[in-house]
Amino acid sequence: MTIPEPERSGHVAVSGGRIWYRMNGAERGGLPLLAIHGGPGFSHDYLLPLTDLADERPVIFYDQLDAGRSERPGDPANWRIARFLAEIEALRQALGLERLAVFGNSWGGTLAAEYAAGRPPGLAALVLSSPLISTKHWVEDAIAHRRALPAEVQAVLDREEAAGTTDSQAYQDAVAQFNARHVCRADPLPPYVLRSFEQANMTCYVTMWGPSEFTVTGSLKTYDGAGSLGRIAVPTLFTCGEHDEATPAACAHFAAMVPGARLEVIADASHMAFAERRADYIAVVRRFLAAIG
């Protein structure tokens, strides 16, 4: 399956700089879908399978400030949830999205859930794709996955973390084995997924999260957004993969906190189910959005 070129793209001024966006399906009549990427510090590219939905509706992607094609001022003062939420609202207003659905994956799911909990104008639906809702819960699940890795891989992780050399090639190779099980199981990785990894702003990622998915040392270390979920007042779909680092059990736990939400688990997939089981994933989201507009 191919990825189309954007029909529209450009920059929008937000607090701290300018962000880049792209759009497909601009002339379609369905409810626009705004997609929020994960990271922090990664780009929108790995989400591009969602362009399959542009045959029915506008699909908009953007790169958060300091990520992808957006400006990179490199100021950690910008790396706050409140500023990222203001960024979403600035983009919505700039593009004239009077009514929209929001999709957020991973860290993007954090932002999407927080945004929806604020009950912003025009929000009509929400898709939380393998969202980070509670760092404590996430890390507990990640450590369980880590303990299931081969003993020699665990030994490398333990050794390099104890030595403070998490930037070593040995550590990165060991992390790659975790990622191949629980982040993206596609082999080889699709080019659009590789682009997100290649463009990643690791300074932002490490500052906000840490050296790996299961080692959290950054500003999100104590994050817990579960208390806000009950304020979400729009139809909500949770999705995750069978082997996801955002586990089916965790997603079911958090979905139960959102009034009327439901969960779809994609078989034989992990954190990037839309890349691993593209047709199956798109069908799930298409059905959900079709019921809304």
Tab-separated table of C-alpha atoms in Angstrom:
chain	number	residue	atom	x	y	z
A	1	MET	CA	0.000	0.000	0.000
A	2	THR	CA	1.283	3.438	-0.920
A	3	ILE	CA	1.327	6.737	0.943
A	4	PRO	CA	0.010	9.730	-1.054
A	5	GLU	CA	1.727	13.077	-1.197
A	6	PRO	CA	-0.040	15.806	0.803
A	7	GLU	CA	-2.719	17.783	-1.022
A	8	ARG	CA	-2.096	20.760	1.247
A	9	SER	CA	0.743	21.600	3.602
A	10	GLY	CA	2.172	24.599	5.360
A	11	HIS	CA	3.144	26.167	8.652
A	12	VAL	CA	1.056	27.545	11.507
A	13	ALA	CA	2.300	29.895	14.215
A	14	VAL	CA	1.994	28.509	17.742
A	15	SER	CA	3.448	29.448	21.100
A	16	GLY	CA	7.223	29.034	20.766
A	17	GLY	CA	7.519	28.859	16.962
A	18	ARG	CA	5.871	27.438	13.855
A	19	ILE	CA	4.597	23.908	13.271
A	20	TRP	CA	4.244	22.086	9.946
A	21	TYR	CA	1.045	20.325	8.873
A	22	ARG	CA	-0.201	18.304	5.907
A	23	MET	CA	-3.700	17.394	4.721
A	24	ASN	CA	-5.306	14.843	2.413
A	25	GLY	CA	-8.977	14.564	1.458
A	26	ALA	CA	-9.491	18.306	1.820
A	27	GLU	CA	-12.564	18.283	-0.442
A	28	ARG	CA	-14.238	15.286	1.171
A	29	GLY	CA	-17.381	15.852	3.184
A	30	GLY	CA	-16.784	13.624	6.198
A	31	LEU	CA	-15.807	14.733	9.668
A	32	PRO	CA	-12.157	15.898	9.547
A	33	LEU	CA	-9.649	13.757	11.472
A	34	LEU	CA	-6.692	15.432	13.174
A	35	ALA	CA	-3.890	12.968	14.011
A	36	ILE	CA	-1.459	13.578	16.898
A	37	HIS	CA	1.843	11.700	16.790
A	38	GLY	CA	3.780	10.143	19.638
A	39	GLY	CA	7.262	10.500	20.987
A	40	PRO	CA	7.740	12.964	22.483
A	41	GLY	CA	9.998	14.304	19.734
A	42	PHE	CA	9.052	11.942	16.909
A	43	SER	CA	7.354	13.014	13.675
A	44	HIS	CA	3.940	12.339	12.147
A	45	ASP	CA	5.318	10.065	9.397
A	46	TYR	CA	4.659	6.709	11.071
A	47	LEU	CA	0.937	7.587	11.240
A	48	LEU	CA	0.601	8.026	7.467
A	49	PRO	CA	-1.432	4.822	6.930
A	50	LEU	CA	-4.320	6.943	8.232
A	51	THR	CA	-4.315	8.652	4.822
A	52	ASP	CA	-6.386	5.615	3.739
A	53	LEU	CA	-9.301	7.387	5.443
A	54	ALA	CA	-8.939	10.446	3.200
A	55	ASP	CA	-11.279	8.933	0.619
A	56	GLU	CA	-14.125	9.949	2.958
A	57	ARG	CA	-12.856	12.869	5.032
A	58	PRO	CA	-10.020	15.363	5.456
A	59	VAL	CA	-7.103	13.777	7.336
A	60	ILE	CA	-4.653	16.213	8.896
A	61	PHE	CA	-1.232	15.449	10.368
A	62	TYR	CA	1.226	17.819	12.014
A	63	ASP	CA	4.614	17.726	13.645
A	64	GLN	CA	4.760	19.057	17.179
A	65	LEU	CA	7.161	21.898	17.861
A	66	ASP	CA	10.743	20.565	17.964
A	67	ALA	CA	9.758	17.511	15.891
A	68	GLY	CA	9.789	16.498	12.237
A	69	ARG	CA	9.408	19.373	9.782
A	70	SER	CA	8.335	21.894	12.400
A	71	GLU	CA	10.671	24.505	13.793
A	72	ARG	CA	13.105	23.300	16.435
A	73	PRO	CA	13.872	26.115	18.868
A	74	GLY	CA	15.205	23.542	21.336
A	75	ASP	CA	13.853	25.298	24.408
A	76	PRO	CA	12.802	22.800	27.123
A	77	ALA	CA	10.364	25.421	28.425
A	78	ASN	CA	8.182	24.492	25.429
A	79	TRP	CA	8.066	20.827	26.407
A	80	ARG	CA	5.030	21.074	28.671
A	81	ILE	CA	1.658	19.410	28.249
A	82	ALA	CA	-0.195	22.727	28.516
A	83	ARG	CA	1.799	24.211	25.626
A	84	PHE	CA	1.284	21.116	23.465
A	85	LEU	CA	-2.470	21.373	24.117
A	86	ALA	CA	-2.455	25.041	23.125
A	87	GLU	CA	-0.636	23.964	19.953
A	88	ILE	CA	-3.544	21.678	19.009
A	89	GLU	CA	-6.065	24.457	19.528
A	90	ALA	CA	-3.986	26.937	17.519
A	91	LEU	CA	-3.852	24.482	14.613
A	92	ARG	CA	-7.597	23.780	14.824
A	93	GLN	CA	-8.372	27.475	14.623
A	94	ALA	CA	-5.854	28.194	11.866
A	95	LEU	CA	-7.332	25.454	9.666
A	96	GLY	CA	-10.931	26.449	10.426
A	97	LEU	CA	-11.870	23.044	11.824
A	98	GLU	CA	-15.220	23.912	13.353
A	99	ARG	CA	-16.066	20.245	13.933
A	100	LEU	CA	-13.502	17.455	14.058
A	101	ALA	CA	-12.390	14.079	15.366
A	102	VAL	CA	-9.024	13.748	17.108
A	103	PHE	CA	-6.732	10.713	16.890
A	104	GLY	CA	-3.761	10.340	19.236
A	105	ASN	CA	-1.214	7.536	19.390
A	106	SER	CA	1.053	6.838	22.402
A	107	TRP	CA	2.255	10.230	23.749
A	108	GLY	CA	-0.128	11.678	21.182
A	109	GLY	CA	-2.847	9.757	23.016
A	110	THR	CA	-1.831	11.567	26.203
A	111	LEU	CA	-2.412	14.876	24.457
A	112	ALA	CA	-5.611	13.726	22.747
A	113	ALA	CA	-7.132	12.540	26.042
A	114	GLU	CA	-6.132	15.724	27.871
A	115	TYR	CA	-7.479	17.840	25.012
A	116	ALA	CA	-10.798	15.992	24.984
A	117	ALA	CA	-11.106	16.207	28.777
A	118	GLY	CA	-11.059	19.981	28.400
A	119	ARG	CA	-14.204	19.707	26.254
A	120	PRO	CA	-12.930	21.971	23.464
A	121	PRO	CA	-15.314	23.507	20.929
A	122	GLY	CA	-16.083	21.357	17.907
A	123	LEU	CA	-14.693	18.058	19.166
A	124	ALA	CA	-17.081	15.332	17.986
A	125	ALA	CA	-15.117	12.087	18.423
A	126	LEU	CA	-11.896	10.704	19.873
A	127	VAL	CA	-9.609	7.788	18.970
A	128	LEU	CA	-7.043	6.868	21.627
A	129	SER	CA	-4.543	4.581	19.940
A	130	SER	CA	-2.339	2.764	22.470
A	131	PRO	CA	-2.350	5.853	24.682
A	132	LEU	CA	-0.008	6.750	27.523
A	133	ILE	CA	-2.444	7.522	30.361
A	134	SER	CA	-0.378	6.628	33.431
A	135	THR	CA	3.411	6.426	33.426
A	136	LYS	CA	3.393	4.123	36.467
A	137	HIS	CA	1.050	1.666	34.734
A	138	TRP	CA	3.013	1.920	31.465
A	139	VAL	CA	6.356	1.203	33.109
A	140	GLU	CA	4.986	-1.758	35.058
A	141	ASP	CA	3.794	-3.319	31.797
A	142	ALA	CA	7.043	-2.452	30.006
A	143	ILE	CA	9.110	-4.101	32.734
A	144	ALA	CA	6.987	-7.243	32.441
A	145	HIS	CA	7.688	-7.262	28.685
A	146	ARG	CA	11.382	-6.655	29.365
A	147	ARG	CA	11.548	-9.665	31.687
A	148	ALA	CA	10.262	-11.829	28.836
A	149	LEU	CA	13.196	-10.862	26.594
A	150	PRO	CA	16.054	-13.358	26.155
A	151	ALA	CA	18.330	-13.442	29.208
A	152	GLU	CA	21.327	-12.170	27.252
A	153	VAL	CA	19.355	-9.117	26.058
A	154	GLN	CA	18.244	-8.340	29.602
A	155	ALA	CA	21.851	-8.633	30.749
A	156	VAL	CA	22.952	-5.980	28.223
A	157	LEU	CA	20.180	-3.626	29.315
A	158	ASP	CA	21.061	-4.082	32.979
A	159	ARG	CA	24.800	-3.639	32.375
A	160	GLU	CA	24.538	-0.502	30.234
A	161	GLU	CA	21.991	1.147	32.533
A	162	ALA	CA	24.168	0.467	35.580
A	163	ALA	CA	27.153	1.969	33.777
A	164	GLY	CA	25.181	5.005	32.602
A	165	THR	CA	25.971	4.173	28.966
A	166	THR	CA	22.450	4.032	27.553
A	167	ASP	CA	23.707	5.846	24.445
A	168	SER	CA	25.936	2.868	23.552
A	169	GLN	CA	25.323	0.782	20.440
A	170	ALA	CA	24.958	-2.339	22.596
A	171	TYR	CA	22.139	-0.727	24.563
A	172	GLN	CA	20.407	0.531	21.417
A	173	ASP	CA	20.619	-2.930	19.843
A	174	ALA	CA	19.041	-4.469	22.942
A	175	VAL	CA	16.275	-1.837	22.969
A	176	ALA	CA	15.654	-2.662	19.303
A	177	GLN	CA	14.735	-6.209	20.316
A	178	PHE	CA	12.096	-4.852	22.711
A	179	ASN	CA	10.821	-2.544	19.971
A	180	ALA	CA	10.592	-5.399	17.464
A	181	ARG	CA	8.222	-7.201	19.820
A	182	HIS	CA	6.166	-4.393	21.305
A	183	VAL	CA	6.540	-1.184	19.266
A	184	CYS	CA	6.433	-2.293	15.618
A	185	ARG	CA	6.504	-5.944	14.592
A	186	ALA	CA	6.669	-5.224	10.848
A	187	ASP	CA	9.859	-6.631	9.315
A	188	PRO	CA	11.295	-4.774	7.536
A	189	LEU	CA	10.008	-1.520	8.998
A	190	PRO	CA	7.989	0.471	6.447
A	191	PRO	CA	9.811	3.540	5.071
A	192	TYR	CA	7.367	5.932	6.747
A	193	VAL	CA	8.083	4.348	10.150
A	194	LEU	CA	11.818	4.566	9.535
A	195	ARG	CA	11.456	8.271	8.742
A	196	SER	CA	9.961	8.911	12.171
A	197	PHE	CA	12.852	7.125	13.869
A	198	GLU	CA	15.438	8.876	11.685
A	199	GLN	CA	13.987	12.339	12.357
A	200	ALA	CA	13.439	11.803	16.070
A	201	ASN	CA	14.485	14.620	18.384
A	202	MET	CA	16.095	12.454	21.022
A	203	THR	CA	16.931	15.421	23.242
A	204	CYS	CA	13.217	16.135	23.600
A	205	TYR	CA	12.420	12.425	24.028
A	206	VAL	CA	15.031	11.861	26.726
A	207	THR	CA	14.179	15.117	28.526
A	208	MET	CA	10.491	14.304	28.719
A	209	TRP	CA	10.650	10.498	28.906
A	210	GLY	CA	14.055	8.832	29.208
A	211	PRO	CA	16.601	6.597	27.443
A	212	SER	CA	14.097	3.858	26.516
A	213	GLU	CA	10.426	2.978	26.633
A	214	PHE	CA	10.914	1.131	29.936
A	215	THR	CA	13.365	3.507	31.644
A	216	VAL	CA	11.674	6.790	32.568
A	217	THR	CA	13.778	9.596	33.997
A	218	GLY	CA	12.187	12.676	32.409
A	219	SER	CA	9.431	15.166	33.162
A	220	LEU	CA	6.671	12.609	32.455
A	221	LYS	CA	7.977	10.271	35.168
A	222	THR	CA	5.060	10.996	37.517
A	223	TYR	CA	2.402	11.656	34.870
A	224	ASP	CA	-1.071	10.258	35.578
A	225	GLY	CA	-4.009	11.431	33.486
A	226	ALA	CA	-6.499	8.796	34.594
A	227	GLY	CA	-8.390	11.272	36.746
A	228	SER	CA	-9.313	13.332	33.680
A	229	LEU	CA	-10.813	10.501	31.644
A	230	GLY	CA	-14.265	10.789	33.198
A	231	ARG	CA	-14.602	14.301	31.772
A	232	ILE	CA	-14.423	13.119	28.169
A	233	ALA	CA	-17.879	13.665	26.715
A	234	VAL	CA	-17.608	12.519	23.074
A	235	PRO	CA	-17.769	9.033	21.489
A	236	THR	CA	-14.397	7.438	22.190
A	237	LEU	CA	-12.612	4.449	20.672
A	238	PHE	CA	-9.541	2.921	22.300
A	239	THR	CA	-7.339	0.736	20.106
A	240	CYS	CA	-4.219	-1.304	20.785
A	241	GLY	CA	-2.322	-4.290	19.468
A	242	GLU	CA	-2.323	-7.777	20.941
A	243	HIS	CA	1.394	-7.428	21.824
A	244	ASP	CA	1.333	-3.684	22.543
A	245	GLU	CA	3.463	-1.952	25.150
A	246	ALA	CA	0.170	-0.211	25.918
A	247	THR	CA	-1.277	-3.590	26.815
A	248	PRO	CA	-4.852	-4.689	26.092
A	249	ALA	CA	-5.423	-5.016	29.846
A	250	ALA	CA	-4.229	-1.453	30.468
A	251	CYS	CA	-6.294	-0.055	27.605
A	252	ALA	CA	-9.394	-1.897	28.861
A	253	HIS	CA	-8.761	-0.492	32.337
A	254	PHE	CA	-8.606	3.081	31.054
A	255	ALA	CA	-11.426	2.676	28.532
A	256	ALA	CA	-13.718	1.742	31.420
A	257	MET	CA	-13.090	5.212	32.867
A	258	VAL	CA	-14.430	7.016	29.770
A	259	PRO	CA	-18.235	7.101	29.572
A	260	GLY	CA	-19.411	4.889	26.721
A	261	ALA	CA	-15.930	4.149	25.360
A	262	ARG	CA	-15.091	0.866	23.714
A	263	LEU	CA	-11.839	-0.968	22.980
A	264	GLU	CA	-10.704	-2.777	19.830
A	265	VAL	CA	-7.635	-5.039	20.092
A	266	ILE	CA	-5.836	-5.710	16.799
A	267	ALA	CA	-4.588	-9.297	16.578
A	268	ASP	CA	-0.936	-10.020	15.817
A	269	ALA	CA	0.038	-6.356	16.214
A	270	SER	CA	1.719	-4.091	18.739
A	271	HIS	CA	2.091	-0.341	19.286
A	272	MET	CA	1.934	0.593	15.591
A	273	ALA	CA	-1.010	-1.602	14.656
A	274	PHE	CA	-1.913	0.768	11.817
A	275	ALA	CA	1.452	-0.065	10.178
A	276	GLU	CA	1.522	-3.776	11.071
A	277	ARG	CA	-2.110	-4.659	10.263
A	278	ARG	CA	-2.980	-1.665	8.144
A	279	ALA	CA	-6.165	-2.847	6.452
A	280	ASP	CA	-7.613	-4.308	9.657
A	281	TYR	CA	-6.811	-1.180	11.639
A	282	ILE	CA	-8.197	1.249	9.086
A	283	ALA	CA	-11.427	-0.768	8.884
A	284	VAL	CA	-11.912	-0.434	12.651
A	285	VAL	CA	-11.412	3.331	12.663
A	286	ARG	CA	-13.476	3.776	9.493
A	287	ARG	CA	-16.475	2.047	11.060
A	288	PHE	CA	-16.188	4.121	14.203
A	289	LEU	CA	-16.003	7.442	12.347
A	290	ALA	CA	-18.755	6.490	9.885
A	291	ALA	CA	-21.213	6.281	12.759
A	292	ILE	CA	-20.448	9.900	13.677
A	293	GLY	CA	-20.133	11.728	10.394
